[in-house]
mmCIF file of C-alpha atoms and ligand atoms in Angstrom:
data_model
loop_
_atom_site.group_PDB
_atom_site.id
_atom_site.type_symbol
_atom_site.label_atom_id
_atom_site.label_comp_id
_atom_site.label_asym_id
_atom_site.label_seq_id
_atom_site.Cartn_x
_atom_site.Cartn_y
_atom_site.Cartn_z
ATOM 1 C CA MET M 1 -60.902 17.265 23.999
ATOM 2 C CA THR M 2 -58.278 15.131 22.993
ATOM 3 C CA ALA M 3 -55.405 14.220 25.221
ATOM 4 C CA PRO M 4 -51.887 15.659 23.860
ATOM 5 C CA MET M 5 -49.744 13.253 21.955
ATOM 6 C CA THR M 6 -46.776 12.138 23.988
ATOM 7 C CA ARG M 7 -43.803 10.949 21.761
ATOM 8 C CA PRO M 8 -42.328 8.001 23.139
ATOM 9 C CA MET M 9 -38.769 8.512 24.470
ATOM 10 C CA PRO M 10 -36.031 7.268 22.014
ATOM 11 C CA ALA M 11 -34.143 4.170 23.314
ATOM 12 C CA PRO M 12 -30.676 5.141 25.116
ATOM 13 C CA MET M 13 -28.062 4.633 22.357
ATOM 14 C CA PRO M 14 -25.900 1.669 23.722
ATOM 15 C CA GLU M 15 -22.371 2.766 24.683
ATOM 16 C CA PRO M 16 -20.083 2.290 21.980
ATOM 17 C CA GLU M 17 -17.310 -0.262 22.712
ATOM 18 C CA PRO M 18 -13.938 1.095 23.189
ATOM 19 C CA ALA M 19 -11.586 0.397 20.475
ATOM 20 C CA ALA M 20 -9.405 -2.659 21.372
ATOM 21 C CA LEU M 21 -5.783 -2.401 21.683
ATOM 22 C CA LEU M 22 -5.356 -5.643 19.647
ATOM 23 C CA GLU M 23 -7.761 -7.225 17.214
ATOM 24 C CA VAL M 24 -6.845 -10.560 15.706
ATOM 25 C CA SER M 25 -9.213 -11.374 12.703
ATOM 26 C CA GLY M 26 -9.102 -14.884 10.741
ATOM 27 C CA LEU M 27 -5.313 -15.730 11.721
ATOM 28 C CA SER M 28 -4.392 -18.745 9.786
ATOM 29 C CA LEU M 29 -0.863 -19.962 9.690
ATOM 30 C CA TRP M 30 0.649 -22.673 7.469
ATOM 31 C CA ARG M 31 4.019 -24.592 7.903
ATOM 32 C CA GLY M 32 4.169 -26.434 4.724
ATOM 33 C CA SER M 33 0.918 -27.987 4.078
ATOM 34 C CA ARG M 34 0.137 -28.081 7.644
ATOM 35 C CA LYS M 35 -2.375 -25.512 8.782
ATOM 36 C CA ILE M 36 -1.179 -25.067 12.380
ATOM 37 C CA LEU M 37 -3.751 -21.959 13.149
ATOM 38 C CA ASP M 38 -7.172 -22.167 11.508
ATOM 39 C CA GLU M 39 -8.622 -18.628 11.406
ATOM 40 C CA VAL M 40 -7.896 -17.519 14.955
ATOM 41 C CA SER M 41 -9.674 -14.250 15.991
ATOM 42 C CA LEU M 42 -9.412 -12.583 19.395
ATOM 43 C CA ARG M 43 -9.748 -9.025 20.928
ATOM 44 C CA LEU M 44 -7.893 -7.389 23.784
ATOM 45 C CA GLY M 45 -8.985 -4.221 25.316
ATOM 46 C CA ARG M 46 -6.475 -1.742 26.758
ATOM 47 C CA GLY M 47 -5.445 -2.595 30.210
ATOM 48 C CA GLU M 48 -6.854 -5.937 30.069
ATOM 49 C CA THR M 49 -5.439 -9.386 30.659
ATOM 50 C CA LEU M 50 -6.163 -12.476 28.450
ATOM 51 C CA ALA M 51 -5.246 -16.078 29.093
ATOM 52 C CA LEU M 52 -4.751 -18.145 25.961
ATOM 53 C CA VAL M 53 -5.205 -21.787 27.237
ATOM 54 C CA GLY M 54 -5.294 -25.394 25.553
ATOM 55 C CA GLU M 55 -3.347 -28.565 25.520
ATOM 56 C CA SER M 56 0.122 -28.879 24.250
ATOM 57 C CA GLY M 57 0.431 -28.110 20.496
ATOM 58 C CA ALA M 58 -2.862 -26.203 20.548
ATOM 59 C CA GLY M 59 -0.953 -23.208 18.904
ATOM 60 C CA LYS M 60 -0.457 -20.927 21.898
ATOM 61 C CA SER M 61 3.248 -19.904 21.320
ATOM 62 C CA THR M 62 2.526 -19.989 17.627
ATOM 63 C CA ILE M 63 0.040 -17.162 18.109
ATOM 64 C CA ALA M 64 2.400 -15.294 20.504
ATOM 65 C CA VAL M 65 5.313 -15.476 18.002
ATOM 66 C CA ALA M 66 3.051 -14.435 15.038
ATOM 67 C CA LEU M 67 1.751 -11.420 17.049
ATOM 68 C CA MET M 68 5.468 -10.537 17.711
ATOM 69 C CA GLY M 69 6.171 -10.875 14.046
ATOM 70 C CA LEU M 70 8.935 -13.219 14.890
ATOM 71 C CA MET M 71 8.261 -15.683 11.897
ATOM 72 C CA SER M 72 9.764 -15.264 8.564
ATOM 73 C CA ALA M 73 7.870 -15.821 5.309
ATOM 74 C CA ARG M 74 10.237 -19.014 4.922
ATOM 75 C CA GLU M 75 9.201 -20.542 8.069
ATOM 76 C CA ALA M 76 5.382 -19.967 7.504
ATOM 77 C CA ARG M 77 2.746 -18.500 5.453
ATOM 78 C CA VAL M 78 0.197 -16.219 7.318
ATOM 79 C CA GLU M 79 -3.023 -14.876 6.308
ATOM 80 C CA GLY M 80 -5.541 -12.866 8.361
ATOM 81 C CA ARG M 81 -5.527 -9.590 10.121
ATOM 82 C CA LEU M 82 -3.680 -8.328 13.209
ATOM 83 C CA ARG M 83 -4.561 -4.713 14.215
ATOM 84 C CA PHE M 84 -2.580 -3.236 16.991
ATOM 85 C CA ASP M 85 -3.685 0.333 17.987
ATOM 86 C CA ASP M 86 -3.092 2.699 15.331
ATOM 87 C CA LEU M 87 -1.381 0.075 13.200
ATOM 88 C CA PRO M 88 -4.088 -1.278 10.774
ATOM 89 C CA ASP M 89 -2.272 -4.502 9.816
ATOM 90 C CA LEU M 90 0.811 -5.929 11.176
ATOM 91 C CA LEU M 91 1.213 -8.592 8.767
ATOM 92 C CA ALA M 92 1.898 -5.934 6.061
ATOM 93 C CA LEU M 93 4.915 -4.400 8.277
ATOM 94 C CA ARG M 94 8.305 -4.549 6.835
ATOM 95 C CA GLU M 95 11.230 -5.815 9.224
ATOM 96 C CA ARG M 96 12.321 -2.278 10.031
ATOM 97 C CA ASP M 97 8.851 -1.232 11.024
ATOM 98 C CA TRP M 98 8.819 -4.192 13.561
ATOM 99 C CA ALA M 99 12.108 -2.989 15.137
ATOM 100 C CA GLY M 100 10.533 0.125 15.985
ATOM 101 C CA LEU M 101 7.413 -1.724 17.594
ATOM 102 C CA ARG M 102 9.075 -4.950 19.212
ATOM 103 C CA GLY M 103 10.436 -4.258 22.383
ATOM 104 C CA ARG M 104 9.202 -1.001 22.516
ATOM 105 C CA ARG M 105 5.244 -0.901 22.200
ATOM 106 C CA MET M 106 4.920 -4.763 22.552
ATOM 107 C CA SER M 107 7.213 -7.100 24.187
ATOM 108 C CA MET M 108 7.616 -10.679 25.262
ATOM 109 C CA VAL M 109 8.495 -12.754 28.243
ATOM 110 C CA PHE M 110 9.600 -16.170 27.411
ATOM 111 C CA GLN M 111 9.118 -19.679 29.282
ATOM 112 C CA ASP M 112 12.812 -20.350 30.022
ATOM 113 C CA ALA M 113 14.580 -16.956 31.105
ATOM 114 C CA GLY M 114 17.957 -19.141 31.442
ATOM 115 C CA ALA M 115 17.781 -19.496 27.776
ATOM 116 C CA ALA M 116 16.536 -16.135 26.837
ATOM 117 C CA LEU M 117 19.266 -14.250 28.666
ATOM 118 C CA ASN M 118 22.485 -14.155 26.954
ATOM 119 C CA PRO M 119 24.961 -16.077 29.445
ATOM 120 C CA CYS M 120 27.890 -14.045 28.029
ATOM 121 C CA TYR M 121 26.595 -10.746 29.089
ATOM 122 C CA THR M 122 25.985 -9.365 32.689
ATOM 123 C CA VAL M 123 22.158 -8.678 33.381
ATOM 124 C CA GLY M 124 23.132 -4.865 33.879
ATOM 125 C CA SER M 125 24.577 -4.750 30.205
ATOM 126 C CA GLN M 126 21.596 -6.618 28.681
ATOM 127 C CA LEU M 127 19.221 -4.226 30.384
ATOM 128 C CA VAL M 128 21.087 -0.998 29.782
ATOM 129 C CA SER M 129 21.562 -1.933 26.144
ATOM 130 C CA VAL M 130 17.812 -2.324 25.557
ATOM 131 C CA LEU M 131 17.310 1.047 27.011
ATOM 132 C CA ARG M 132 20.075 2.626 25.257
ATOM 133 C CA ARG M 133 18.932 1.009 21.929
ATOM 134 C CA LYS M 134 15.282 1.412 22.140
ATOM 135 C CA LEU M 135 15.035 4.467 24.084
ATOM 136 C CA GLY M 136 18.151 6.281 23.013
ATOM 137 C CA LEU M 137 19.279 7.126 26.792
ATOM 138 C CA GLY M 138 22.702 7.849 27.491
ATOM 139 C CA ARG M 139 24.812 5.359 29.419
ATOM 140 C CA ALA M 140 24.468 6.888 33.246
ATOM 141 C CA GLU M 141 20.603 7.527 32.576
ATOM 142 C CA ALA M 142 20.332 4.082 31.306
ATOM 143 C CA ARG M 143 22.195 2.647 34.346
ATOM 144 C CA THR M 144 19.988 4.507 36.825
ATOM 145 C CA ARG M 145 16.856 3.218 34.912
ATOM 146 C CA ALA M 146 18.087 -0.011 35.133
ATOM 147 C CA VAL M 147 18.572 -0.007 38.736
ATOM 148 C CA ALA M 148 15.206 1.304 39.193
ATOM 149 C CA LEU M 149 13.724 -1.480 36.889
ATOM 150 C CA LEU M 150 15.349 -4.237 38.922
ATOM 151 C CA GLU M 151 14.027 -2.647 42.148
ATOM 152 C CA GLY M 152 10.701 -2.516 40.590
ATOM 153 C CA VAL M 153 10.683 -6.420 39.867
ATOM 154 C CA GLY M 154 11.678 -7.077 43.469
ATOM 155 C CA ILE M 155 15.505 -7.686 42.959
ATOM 156 C CA ASN M 156 17.319 -6.654 46.475
ATOM 157 C CA ASP M 157 20.572 -4.770 46.146
ATOM 158 C CA ALA M 158 19.745 -3.919 42.586
ATOM 159 C CA ALA M 159 23.006 -1.780 41.836
ATOM 160 C CA ALA M 160 25.120 -4.615 42.866
ATOM 161 C CA ARG M 161 23.176 -7.186 40.805
ATOM 162 C CA LEU M 162 23.900 -5.222 37.502
ATOM 163 C CA SER M 163 27.113 -6.926 37.510
ATOM 164 C CA ALA M 164 25.919 -10.455 37.842
ATOM 165 C CA TYR M 165 25.741 -12.826 34.937
ATOM 166 C CA PRO M 166 22.524 -14.914 34.549
ATOM 167 C CA HIS M 167 24.100 -17.936 35.773
ATOM 168 C CA GLN M 168 24.621 -16.293 39.192
ATOM 169 C CA LEU M 169 20.951 -15.735 39.855
ATOM 170 C CA SER M 170 18.254 -18.191 40.761
ATOM 171 C CA GLY M 171 15.596 -19.279 38.099
ATOM 172 C CA GLY M 172 13.061 -16.887 39.850
ATOM 173 C CA MET M 173 15.483 -13.864 39.755
ATOM 174 C CA GLN M 174 16.276 -14.494 36.279
ATOM 175 C CA GLN M 175 12.502 -14.430 35.357
ATOM 176 C CA ARG M 176 12.328 -11.212 37.315
ATOM 177 C CA VAL M 177 15.133 -9.863 35.134
ATOM 178 C CA MET M 178 13.128 -10.821 31.898
ATOM 179 C CA VAL M 179 10.303 -9.104 33.314
ATOM 180 C CA ALA M 180 12.445 -6.047 33.728
ATOM 181 C CA ILE M 181 13.941 -6.336 30.372
ATOM 182 C CA ALA M 182 10.416 -6.732 28.485
ATOM 183 C CA LEU M 183 8.661 -3.746 30.731
ATOM 184 C CA ALA M 184 11.947 -1.474 30.222
ATOM 185 C CA CYS M 185 10.195 0.469 27.499
ATOM 186 C CA ASN M 186 6.775 0.831 29.023
ATOM 187 C CA PRO M 187 4.989 -1.542 26.336
ATOM 188 C CA GLU M 188 1.441 -1.334 25.690
ATOM 189 C CA LEU M 189 1.153 -4.895 25.364
ATOM 190 C CA LEU M 190 3.162 -7.714 27.201
ATOM 191 C CA LEU M 191 2.955 -11.058 26.128
ATOM 192 C CA ALA M 192 3.950 -13.954 28.530
ATOM 193 C CA ASP M 193 4.577 -17.302 27.120
ATOM 194 C CA GLU M 194 4.049 -19.754 29.969
ATOM 195 C CA PRO M 195 6.430 -17.444 32.267
ATOM 196 C CA THR M 196 6.555 -19.567 35.230
ATOM 197 C CA SER M 197 6.694 -23.155 34.049
ATOM 198 C CA ALA M 198 10.295 -23.574 34.409
ATOM 199 C CA LEU M 199 9.777 -22.454 38.057
ATOM 200 C CA ASP M 200 9.056 -24.257 41.210
ATOM 201 C CA VAL M 201 5.480 -23.831 42.480
ATOM 202 C CA THR M 202 6.228 -21.267 45.278
ATOM 203 C CA ILE M 203 7.635 -18.849 42.882
ATOM 204 C CA GLN M 204 5.111 -19.209 40.152
ATOM 205 C CA ALA M 205 2.653 -17.182 41.816
ATOM 206 C CA GLN M 206 5.222 -14.626 42.812
ATOM 207 C CA ILE M 207 6.302 -14.105 39.046
ATOM 208 C CA ILE M 208 2.515 -14.020 37.699
ATOM 209 C CA ARG M 209 1.671 -11.541 40.605
ATOM 210 C CA LEU M 210 4.713 -9.410 39.726
ATOM 211 C CA ILE M 211 3.663 -9.305 35.965
ATOM 212 C CA LEU M 212 -0.184 -8.449 36.678
ATOM 213 C CA ASP M 213 1.182 -5.584 39.088
ATOM 214 C CA GLN M 214 3.634 -4.501 36.982
ATOM 215 C CA THR M 215 1.313 -4.343 33.684
ATOM 216 C CA ARG M 216 -1.547 -2.786 35.416
ATOM 217 C CA ALA M 217 0.789 -0.148 37.136
ATOM 218 C CA ARG M 218 1.489 1.065 33.616
ATOM 219 C CA GLY M 219 -2.038 0.475 32.169
ATOM 220 C CA ALA M 220 -0.524 -2.048 29.643
ATOM 221 C CA SER M 221 -2.525 -5.151 28.320
ATOM 222 C CA CYS M 222 -1.092 -8.593 28.878
ATOM 223 C CA ILE M 223 -1.523 -11.803 27.256
ATOM 224 C CA PHE M 224 -0.682 -14.778 29.267
ATOM 225 C CA VAL M 225 -0.253 -18.144 27.527
ATOM 226 C CA LEU M 226 -0.855 -20.826 29.903
ATOM 227 C CA HIS M 227 -1.373 -24.391 30.627
ATOM 228 C CA ASP M 228 -3.085 -23.986 33.933
ATOM 229 C CA LEU M 229 -6.841 -23.246 34.080
ATOM 230 C CA ALA M 230 -6.595 -22.330 37.508
ATOM 231 C CA LEU M 231 -3.891 -19.619 37.084
ATOM 232 C CA ALA M 232 -5.838 -18.334 34.050
ATOM 233 C CA SER M 233 -9.038 -17.963 36.285
ATOM 234 C CA GLN M 234 -7.326 -16.182 39.093
ATOM 235 C CA SER M 235 -5.202 -13.884 36.895
ATOM 236 C CA CYS M 236 -6.918 -12.966 33.831
ATOM 237 C CA ASP M 237 -10.045 -10.852 32.793
ATOM 238 C CA ARG M 238 -10.613 -12.858 29.273
ATOM 239 C CA ILE M 239 -9.835 -16.459 28.150
ATOM 240 C CA VAL M 240 -9.439 -17.953 24.816
ATOM 241 C CA VAL M 241 -9.692 -21.765 24.802
ATOM 242 C CA LEU M 242 -7.719 -23.294 21.637
ATOM 243 C CA TYR M 243 -7.589 -26.641 20.439
ATOM 244 C CA ALA M 244 -5.498 -27.705 17.589
ATOM 245 C CA GLY M 245 -5.083 -24.111 16.300
ATOM 246 C CA GLN M 246 -8.960 -23.365 16.283
ATOM 247 C CA VAL M 247 -10.698 -20.917 19.008
ATOM 248 C CA MET M 248 -13.253 -23.095 20.630
ATOM 249 C CA GLU M 249 -14.605 -20.547 23.355
ATOM 250 C CA ALA M 250 -13.913 -17.234 24.231
ATOM 251 C CA GLY M 251 -15.078 -14.442 26.651
ATOM 252 C CA ALA M 252 -14.817 -13.063 30.223
ATOM 253 C CA THR M 253 -12.973 -15.612 32.247
ATOM 254 C CA ARG M 254 -15.439 -16.161 34.883
ATOM 255 C CA THR M 255 -18.486 -16.563 32.144
ATOM 256 C CA VAL M 256 -16.356 -19.030 30.551
ATOM 257 C CA LEU M 257 -14.914 -21.191 33.301
ATOM 258 C CA GLU M 258 -18.070 -20.935 35.752
ATOM 259 C CA ARG M 259 -20.369 -22.464 33.119
ATOM 260 C CA PRO M 260 -18.438 -23.512 30.073
ATOM 261 C CA LEU M 261 -20.641 -24.436 27.014
ATOM 262 C CA HIS M 262 -18.072 -26.249 24.634
ATOM 263 C CA PRO M 263 -17.446 -29.667 25.078
ATOM 264 C CA TYR M 264 -13.563 -29.140 24.927
ATOM 265 C CA THR M 265 -13.712 -26.447 27.822
ATOM 266 C CA GLN M 266 -15.864 -28.770 29.840
ATOM 267 C CA ALA M 267 -13.285 -31.551 29.295
ATOM 268 C CA LEU M 268 -10.484 -29.251 30.331
ATOM 269 C CA LYS M 269 -12.137 -28.176 33.149
ATOM 270 C CA SER M 270 -13.210 -31.637 34.379
ATOM 271 C CA CYS M 271 -9.325 -32.362 34.316
ATOM 272 C CA VAL M 272 -8.801 -29.727 37.036
ATOM 273 C CA VAL M 273 -9.636 -31.247 40.498
ATOM 274 C CA GLU M 274 -11.138 -27.857 41.707
ATOM 275 C CA ILE M 275 -10.196 -24.564 40.242
ATOM 276 C CA GLY M 276 -7.653 -23.060 42.192
ATOM 277 C CA THR M 277 -6.027 -25.960 43.513
ATOM 278 C CA ASP M 278 -4.699 -27.896 40.730
ATOM 279 C CA GLU M 279 -3.066 -28.026 37.132
ATOM 280 C CA LEU M 280 -4.443 -29.746 34.088
ATOM 281 C CA ALA M 281 -4.158 -33.334 33.960
ATOM 282 C CA PRO M 282 -4.064 -34.860 30.233
ATOM 283 C CA LEU M 283 -7.376 -35.595 28.714
ATOM 284 C CA ASP M 284 -8.126 -38.801 27.115
ATOM 285 C CA GLY M 285 -6.935 -39.594 23.568
ATOM 286 C CA GLY M 286 -4.538 -37.284 21.575
ATOM 287 C CA VAL M 287 -4.714 -34.040 19.344
ATOM 288 C CA PRO M 288 -4.943 -35.479 15.662
ATOM 289 C CA ALA M 289 -1.905 -34.811 13.668
ATOM 290 C CA TYR M 290 -1.847 -31.490 11.863
ATOM 291 C CA ASP M 291 -1.792 -33.238 8.260
ATOM 292 C CA ARG M 292 -4.862 -35.384 9.187
ATOM 293 C CA MET M 293 -7.238 -33.002 10.782
ATOM 294 C CA PRO M 294 -10.771 -33.090 10.007
ATOM 295 C CA ALA M 295 -12.071 -30.468 7.631
ATOM 296 C CA GLY M 296 -14.761 -29.197 10.238
ATOM 297 C CA CYS M 297 -14.449 -29.051 14.052
ATOM 298 C CA ARG M 298 -10.985 -30.271 14.854
ATOM 299 C CA PHE M 299 -12.163 -31.659 18.256
ATOM 300 C CA ALA M 300 -14.581 -34.131 16.565
ATOM 301 C CA THR M 301 -12.484 -36.992 16.856
ATOM 302 C CA ARG M 302 -12.732 -36.752 20.823
ATOM 303 C CA CYS M 303 -15.847 -34.862 21.432
ATOM 304 C CA PRO M 304 -18.672 -36.835 23.121
ATOM 305 C CA ARG M 305 -21.186 -34.693 21.502
ATOM 306 C CA ALA M 306 -20.002 -35.158 18.020
ATOM 307 C CA ALA M 307 -22.726 -35.315 15.159
ATOM 308 C CA PRO M 308 -22.140 -36.450 11.442
ATOM 309 C CA ARG M 309 -21.791 -32.781 10.221
ATOM 310 C CA CYS M 310 -19.070 -31.739 12.984
ATOM 311 C CA ALA M 311 -16.103 -33.222 11.288
ATOM 312 C CA ALA M 312 -16.945 -32.183 7.818
ATOM 313 C CA GLU M 313 -18.356 -28.447 8.529
ATOM 314 C CA ARG M 314 -16.345 -25.985 10.536
ATOM 315 C CA PRO M 315 -18.681 -24.524 12.998
ATOM 316 C CA PRO M 316 -18.323 -20.689 12.873
ATOM 317 C CA LEU M 317 -17.512 -18.541 16.184
ATOM 318 C CA ALA M 318 -20.884 -17.318 17.220
ATOM 319 C CA THR M 319 -22.129 -15.317 20.274
ATOM 320 C CA LEU M 320 -23.993 -17.445 22.883
ATOM 321 C CA ASP M 321 -24.670 -16.556 26.520
ATOM 322 C CA GLY M 322 -22.243 -13.745 26.755
ATOM 323 C CA ARG M 323 -19.097 -15.564 25.088
ATOM 324 C CA GLU M 324 -18.014 -16.688 21.781
ATOM 325 C CA ILE M 325 -18.341 -20.294 20.932
ATOM 326 C CA ALA M 326 -17.601 -22.509 17.816
ATOM 327 C CA CYS M 327 -19.680 -25.458 18.266
ATOM 328 C CA TRP M 328 -22.675 -27.095 16.291
ATOM 329 C CA ASN M 329 -23.873 -28.578 19.671
ATOM 330 C CA PRO M 330 -23.147 -26.357 22.380
ATOM 331 C CA GLY M 331 -24.714 -26.524 25.977
ATOM 332 C CA ASP M 332 -24.240 -28.000 29.344
ATOM 333 C CA PRO M 333 -22.888 -31.382 29.661
ATOM 334 C CA ALA M 334 -25.355 -34.026 29.798
HETATM 335 N N1 ATP J 1 9.287 -24.376 14.504
HETATM 336 C C1 ATP J 1 8.370 -25.189 14.215
HETATM 337 N N2 ATP J 1 8.391 -26.145 12.868
HETATM 338 C C2 ATP J 1 7.601 -26.871 12.630
HETATM 339 N N3 ATP J 1 6.393 -26.929 13.579
HETATM 340 C C3 ATP J 1 6.339 -26.276 14.685
HETATM 341 C C4 ATP J 1 7.067 -25.292 14.842
HETATM 342 N N4 ATP J 1 6.775 -24.717 16.113
HETATM 343 C C5 ATP J 1 5.545 -25.196 16.544
HETATM 344 N N5 ATP J 1 5.351 -26.312 15.467
HETATM 345 C C6 ATP J 1 4.006 -27.242 15.549
HETATM 346 O O1 ATP J 1 3.111 -26.235 15.549
HETATM 347 C C7 ATP J 1 2.009 -26.775 16.443
HETATM 348 C C8 ATP J 1 1.700 -25.837 17.691
HETATM 349 O O2 ATP J 1 2.680 -25.472 18.288
HETATM 350 P P1 ATP J 1 2.838 -24.472 19.573
HETATM 351 O O3 ATP J 1 4.214 -24.548 20.200
HETATM 352 O O4 ATP J 1 2.269 -23.217 19.152
HETATM 353 O O5 ATP J 1 1.869 -25.090 20.431
HETATM 354 P P2 ATP J 1 1.639 -24.651 22.100
HETATM 355 O O6 ATP J 1 0.078 -24.712 22.198
HETATM 356 O O7 ATP J 1 2.304 -23.692 22.591
HETATM 357 O O8 ATP J 1 1.871 -26.003 22.991
HETATM 358 P P3 ATP J 1 2.855 -26.125 24.226
HETATM 359 O O9 ATP J 1 1.803 -25.920 25.277
HETATM 360 O O10 ATP J 1 3.445 -27.524 24.392
HETATM 361 O O11 ATP J 1 3.795 -25.022 24.345
HETATM 362 C C9 ATP J 1 2.470 -28.083 17.099
HETATM 363 O O12 ATP J 1 1.975 -29.135 16.260
HETATM 364 C C10 ATP J 1 3.963 -27.840 16.822
HETATM 365 O O13 ATP J 1 4.513 -29.245 16.559
HETATM 366 S S1 SF4 J 2 -18.832 -28.880 16.813
HETATM 367 FE FE1 SF4 J 2 -19.437 -31.156 17.221
HETATM 368 S S2 SF4 J 2 -17.433 -31.998 17.439
HETATM 369 FE FE2 SF4 J 2 -17.156 -29.840 17.676
HETATM 370 S S3 SF4 J 2 -17.125 -29.609 19.907
HETATM 371 FE FE3 SF4 J 2 -19.204 -29.000 18.872
HETATM 372 S S4 SF4 J 2 -20.427 -31.057 19.087
HETATM 373 FE FE4 SF4 J 2 -18.098 -31.452 19.452
HETATM 374 MG MG1 MG J 3 4.064 -23.299 23.762
#
């Protein structure tokens, strides 16, 4: 008697990846003939925190400003695709569509709160006007909400602070007000462009913690623009390492920073005495001028592993060991 035929069990279907809140694909940006961003791609999940890191001039703020639609066609030519939730192409939006999005569904905390806040208006009127304009609240309701928002960002005696002018507050308090304004409409995405670099070190950690706690409590996603690799490793789920407008390496922060496989990430990491203890020190050499960039990998002029093809042919962003990496010769340092 022949044994009954057994059908092989079908392999379990892989869990579909949840749709990202934000997907940036092939974002390039020119200022005149200078290509500042060169096919930047990144993905941000709902509730995720992502760090954009890289040396000065890497294009971190340019990405943030492009994501917020704050650049006019006269300032820059932009190509690529920015999908945000149900909006398939932010680059195709008209200015009046942006007005409904900016400040409501996505908002930004700038580096220098002192410069971002209007010195001629009290913090209360600046907060109340956002709530009235963006959410259509009446004056009394907006005032009550403004007090609650200031309390939420740790400002004592919030009702009395509404009548303070920005110059009457410390730098840390000004930045807390900026966070309150940015969170006023419960945005799904918060962009924080070096939100603490104008503050002293003891306040920096408090403000980063505040932004993380407040965005997590709201289930919002957050992009931090940072110089500081230690801060990125402590605060962010994912990291994107940028060099001269190109993505060099991206992935889960722990994966990328514990064992970076890109020579640039390795160089950045070697500038930190120990993760969690210091800021980045400058690397040897400099970023090439944007009008004299190599056609291929932009790090080729400083890379210890550069090969002849590197400067001529751009390495594609490819998956390797659980991260994305753009390098012809990735691996552990020799
Ligand atoms: N308004 C502008 N006009 C002309 N060039 C600009 C402008 N803003 C930025 N750039 C150039 O674009 C490049 C990227 O600048 P960006 O400010 O995005 O860098 P970054 O990574 O944010 O640097 P940093 O860490 O110093 O803030 C730089 O070479 C800069 O000189
Ligand atoms: S592509 Fe070449 S130059 Fe660029 S990082 Fe890799 S090895 Fe270095
Ligand atoms: Mg910047």
